[in-house]
CSV table of C-alpha atoms in Angstrom, one decimal:
chain,number,residue,atom,x,y,z
Q,1,MET,CA,9.9,1.7,6.1
Q,2,LYS,CA,6.6,0.6,4.5
Q,3,LYS,CA,6.4,-2.2,7.1
Q,4,VAL,CA,6.8,0.4,9.9
Q,5,LYS,CA,4.0,2.5,8.4
Q,6,LEU,CA,1.8,-0.5,7.9
Q,7,LEU,CA,2.3,-1.6,11.4
Q,8,SER,CA,1.7,1.9,12.7
Q,9,LEU,CA,-1.5,2.2,10.7
Q,10,ALA,CA,-2.6,-1.3,11.9
Q,11,LEU,CA,-1.9,-0.4,15.5
Q,12,ILE,CA,-3.7,2.9,15.3
Q,13,SER,CA,-6.6,1.2,13.8
Q,14,LEU,CA,-6.5,-1.5,16.4
Q,15,LEU,CA,-6.3,0.9,19.2
Q,16,THR,CA,-9.3,2.8,17.9
Q,17,CYS,CA,-11.2,-0.3,17.3
Q,18,THR,CA,-11.0,-1.5,20.8
Q,19,LEU,CA,-13.3,1.3,21.7
Q,20,LEU,CA,-16.2,-0.2,19.8
Q,21,ALA,CA,-19.1,-1.5,21.7
Q,22,SER,CA,-20.5,-4.7,20.3
Q,23,CYS,CA,-19.9,-8.3,21.1
Q,24,SER,CA,-21.7,-9.8,18.1
Q,25,LYS,CA,-22.0,-9.3,14.4
Q,26,ASP,CA,-25.6,-7.9,14.8
Q,27,ASP,CA,-24.3,-4.4,15.6
Q,28,LYS,CA,-25.9,-4.3,19.1
Q,29,SER,CA,-24.2,-2.2,21.7
Q,30,VAL,CA,-22.6,-3.8,24.7
Q,31,ASP,CA,-21.1,-2.3,27.9
Q,32,PRO,CA,-18.3,-0.1,26.7
Q,33,THR,CA,-16.3,-0.8,29.8
Q,34,VAL,CA,-15.4,-4.1,28.3
Q,35,PHE,CA,-13.2,-2.2,25.9
Q,36,GLU,CA,-11.5,0.0,28.4
Q,37,GLY,CA,-8.0,-1.2,29.5
Q,38,THR,CA,-4.9,-2.3,27.8
Q,39,TRP,CA,-5.0,-4.4,24.6
Q,40,GLY,CA,-2.1,-6.1,22.8
Q,41,LEU,CA,-1.9,-6.9,19.1
Q,42,THR,CA,-1.8,-10.6,18.3
Q,43,HIS,CA,-2.6,-10.6,14.6
Q,44,ALA,CA,-3.2,-8.1,11.8
Q,45,GLU,CA,-3.8,-8.8,8.1
Q,46,GLY,CA,-5.0,-6.6,5.3
Q,47,TRP,CA,-3.7,-4.1,2.7
Q,48,ILE,CA,-2.7,-0.5,2.2
Q,49,ILE,CA,-2.5,1.4,-1.1
Q,50,GLU,CA,0.6,3.7,-1.2
Q,51,ASP,CA,1.8,5.6,-4.2
Q,52,GLY,CA,-0.7,3.7,-6.3
Q,53,GLU,CA,0.5,0.3,-5.2
Q,54,LYS,CA,-1.4,-2.1,-3.1
Q,55,ASP,CA,0.7,-3.8,-0.4
Q,56,GLU,CA,-0.7,-6.7,1.6
Q,57,PHE,CA,0.4,-7.5,5.2
Q,58,ASN,CA,0.0,-10.4,7.5
Q,59,ILE,CA,1.6,-10.0,11.0
Q,60,ASP,CA,1.6,-12.2,14.1
Q,61,CYS,CA,2.7,-10.7,17.4
Q,62,ASN,CA,3.0,-11.8,21.0
Q,63,PRO,CA,2.3,-8.8,23.3
Q,64,LEU,CA,3.1,-10.9,26.4
Q,65,SER,CA,6.7,-11.4,25.2
Q,66,PRO,CA,7.4,-8.4,22.9
Q,67,SER,CA,10.6,-8.5,20.8
Q,68,SER,CA,10.2,-6.2,17.9
Q,69,TYR,CA,8.6,-3.0,16.6
Q,70,ASP,CA,5.7,-5.2,15.3
Q,71,ASP,CA,4.6,-5.7,18.9
Q,72,GLU,CA,2.1,-3.1,19.7
Q,73,LYS,CA,-0.4,-2.3,22.5
Q,74,MET,CA,-2.9,0.4,23.3
Q,75,GLU,CA,-4.5,1.8,26.4
Q,76,ILE,CA,-8.2,2.8,26.0
Q,77,ILE,CA,-9.6,5.3,28.4
Q,78,ASN,CA,-13.1,6.7,28.6
Q,79,THR,CA,-13.0,10.5,28.9
Q,80,THR,CA,-16.7,11.3,28.9
Q,81,GLY,CA,-19.9,9.6,27.7
Q,82,ASN,CA,-19.1,7.8,24.4
Q,83,ASN,CA,-15.7,9.7,23.9
Q,84,TYR,CA,-12.4,7.8,24.4
Q,85,ARG,CA,-8.7,8.5,24.4
Q,86,VAL,CA,-6.4,5.9,23.0
Q,87,ASP,CA,-2.6,5.8,23.7
Q,88,GLN,CA,-0.7,3.7,21.2
Q,89,TYR,CA,2.6,2.0,22.0
Q,90,SER,CA,5.2,0.0,20.0
Q,91,TYR,CA,7.9,-2.1,21.6
Q,92,SER,CA,11.5,-0.9,21.1
Q,93,LYS,CA,13.9,-3.8,20.9
Q,94,TRP,CA,16.8,-1.3,21.5
Q,95,SER,CA,15.5,0.2,24.8
Q,96,LYS,CA,13.6,-3.0,25.7
Q,97,ALA,CA,10.6,-1.0,26.6
Q,98,TRP,CA,7.2,0.1,25.3
Q,99,VAL,CA,7.4,3.5,23.5
Q,100,LYS,CA,4.3,5.8,23.1
Q,101,ASN,CA,3.8,6.5,19.4
Q,102,THR,CA,0.6,8.5,19.4
Q,103,THR,CA,-2.6,9.5,21.2
Q,104,PHE,CA,-5.9,10.1,19.5
Q,105,THR,CA,-9.6,10.6,20.5
Q,106,GLY,CA,-12.7,9.3,19.0
Q,107,THR,CA,-16.4,8.5,19.5
Q,108,LEU,CA,-18.1,5.2,20.1
Q,109,ASN,CA,-21.5,4.7,18.6
Q,110,GLY,CA,-23.0,1.1,18.9
Q,111,ASN,CA,-20.2,-1.2,17.7
Q,112,VAL,CA,-18.4,1.5,15.6
Q,113,PHE,CA,-15.6,3.7,16.8
Q,114,THR,CA,-14.6,6.6,14.6
Q,115,TYR,CA,-11.9,9.2,14.7
Q,116,THR,CA,-10.2,11.6,12.2
Q,117,ALA,CA,-6.5,11.6,11.4
Q,118,ASP,CA,-4.7,13.5,8.7
Q,119,GLY,CA,-8.0,14.6,7.2
Q,120,GLU,CA,-9.5,11.2,6.8
Q,121,THR,CA,-12.0,9.3,8.9
Q,122,ILE,CA,-11.0,6.0,10.4
Q,123,THR,CA,-13.8,3.5,11.1
Q,124,MET,CA,-13.4,0.5,13.3
Q,125,LYS,CA,-16.1,-2.2,13.7
Q,126,ILE,CA,-16.1,-4.8,16.3
Q,127,LEU,CA,-16.6,-8.2,14.8
Q,128,SER,CA,-16.4,-10.1,18.1
Q,129,VAL,CA,-15.3,-9.4,21.7
Q,130,ASN,CA,-15.2,-10.9,25.1
Q,131,GLU,CA,-13.3,-10.2,28.4
Q,132,THR,CA,-10.0,-11.4,26.9
Q,133,ARG,CA,-10.1,-11.2,23.1
Q,134,MET,CA,-11.4,-8.8,20.4
Q,135,GLU,CA,-11.5,-8.9,16.6
Q,136,LEU,CA,-11.9,-5.6,14.6
Q,137,GLU,CA,-12.3,-4.5,11.0
Q,138,ILE,CA,-10.7,-1.2,10.1
Q,139,THR,CA,-11.3,1.0,7.1
Q,140,HIS,CA,-10.3,4.5,6.0
Q,141,SER,CA,-12.6,6.9,4.3
Q,142,ASN,CA,-10.5,7.3,1.2
Q,143,ASN,CA,-10.4,3.5,0.7
Q,144,ASP,CA,-6.6,3.2,0.9
Q,145,TYR,CA,-6.5,0.9,3.9
Q,146,TYR,CA,-8.2,-2.3,5.2
Q,147,SER,CA,-7.3,-4.6,8.1
Q,148,LYS,CA,-8.7,-7.3,10.2
Q,149,VAL,CA,-7.0,-7.4,13.6
Q,150,SER,CA,-7.0,-9.6,16.7
Q,151,LEU,CA,-6.2,-8.3,20.2
Q,152,ARG,CA,-5.7,-9.8,23.6
Q,153,LYS,CA,-6.5,-8.0,26.8
Q,154,LEU,CA,-3.4,-7.5,28.9
């Protein structure tokens, strides 16, 4: 169950992060349309603190050939200005299909996308991005979660 929660948190964070608008580590904004579209999780590593215990995770995925709940993707849609909607999906090995887990909205400022979930602020920073790949760093406002994720544009 912890693995499912970790993966869900990683995906939510990943989805949100793809909305960020920077292609370098210098925090300069780039064209946000680079982030719109469908992104698949290829790697996530980090930690989560749950019930006072710090659990680390390191997950590799193949969004082009999904086979387990670890496989996740997100669709990023610009709604207005610097506001975005993110639809998060996990692969169901039972139904052999992508299943929508959640939808959230947030705001993109420079290379940082933020949104609020369950009373805490999630911050995602783009470490690098191009037309096919993106790396993100995700943190939660109560310091109980950190991840670095890699995504592939689908």
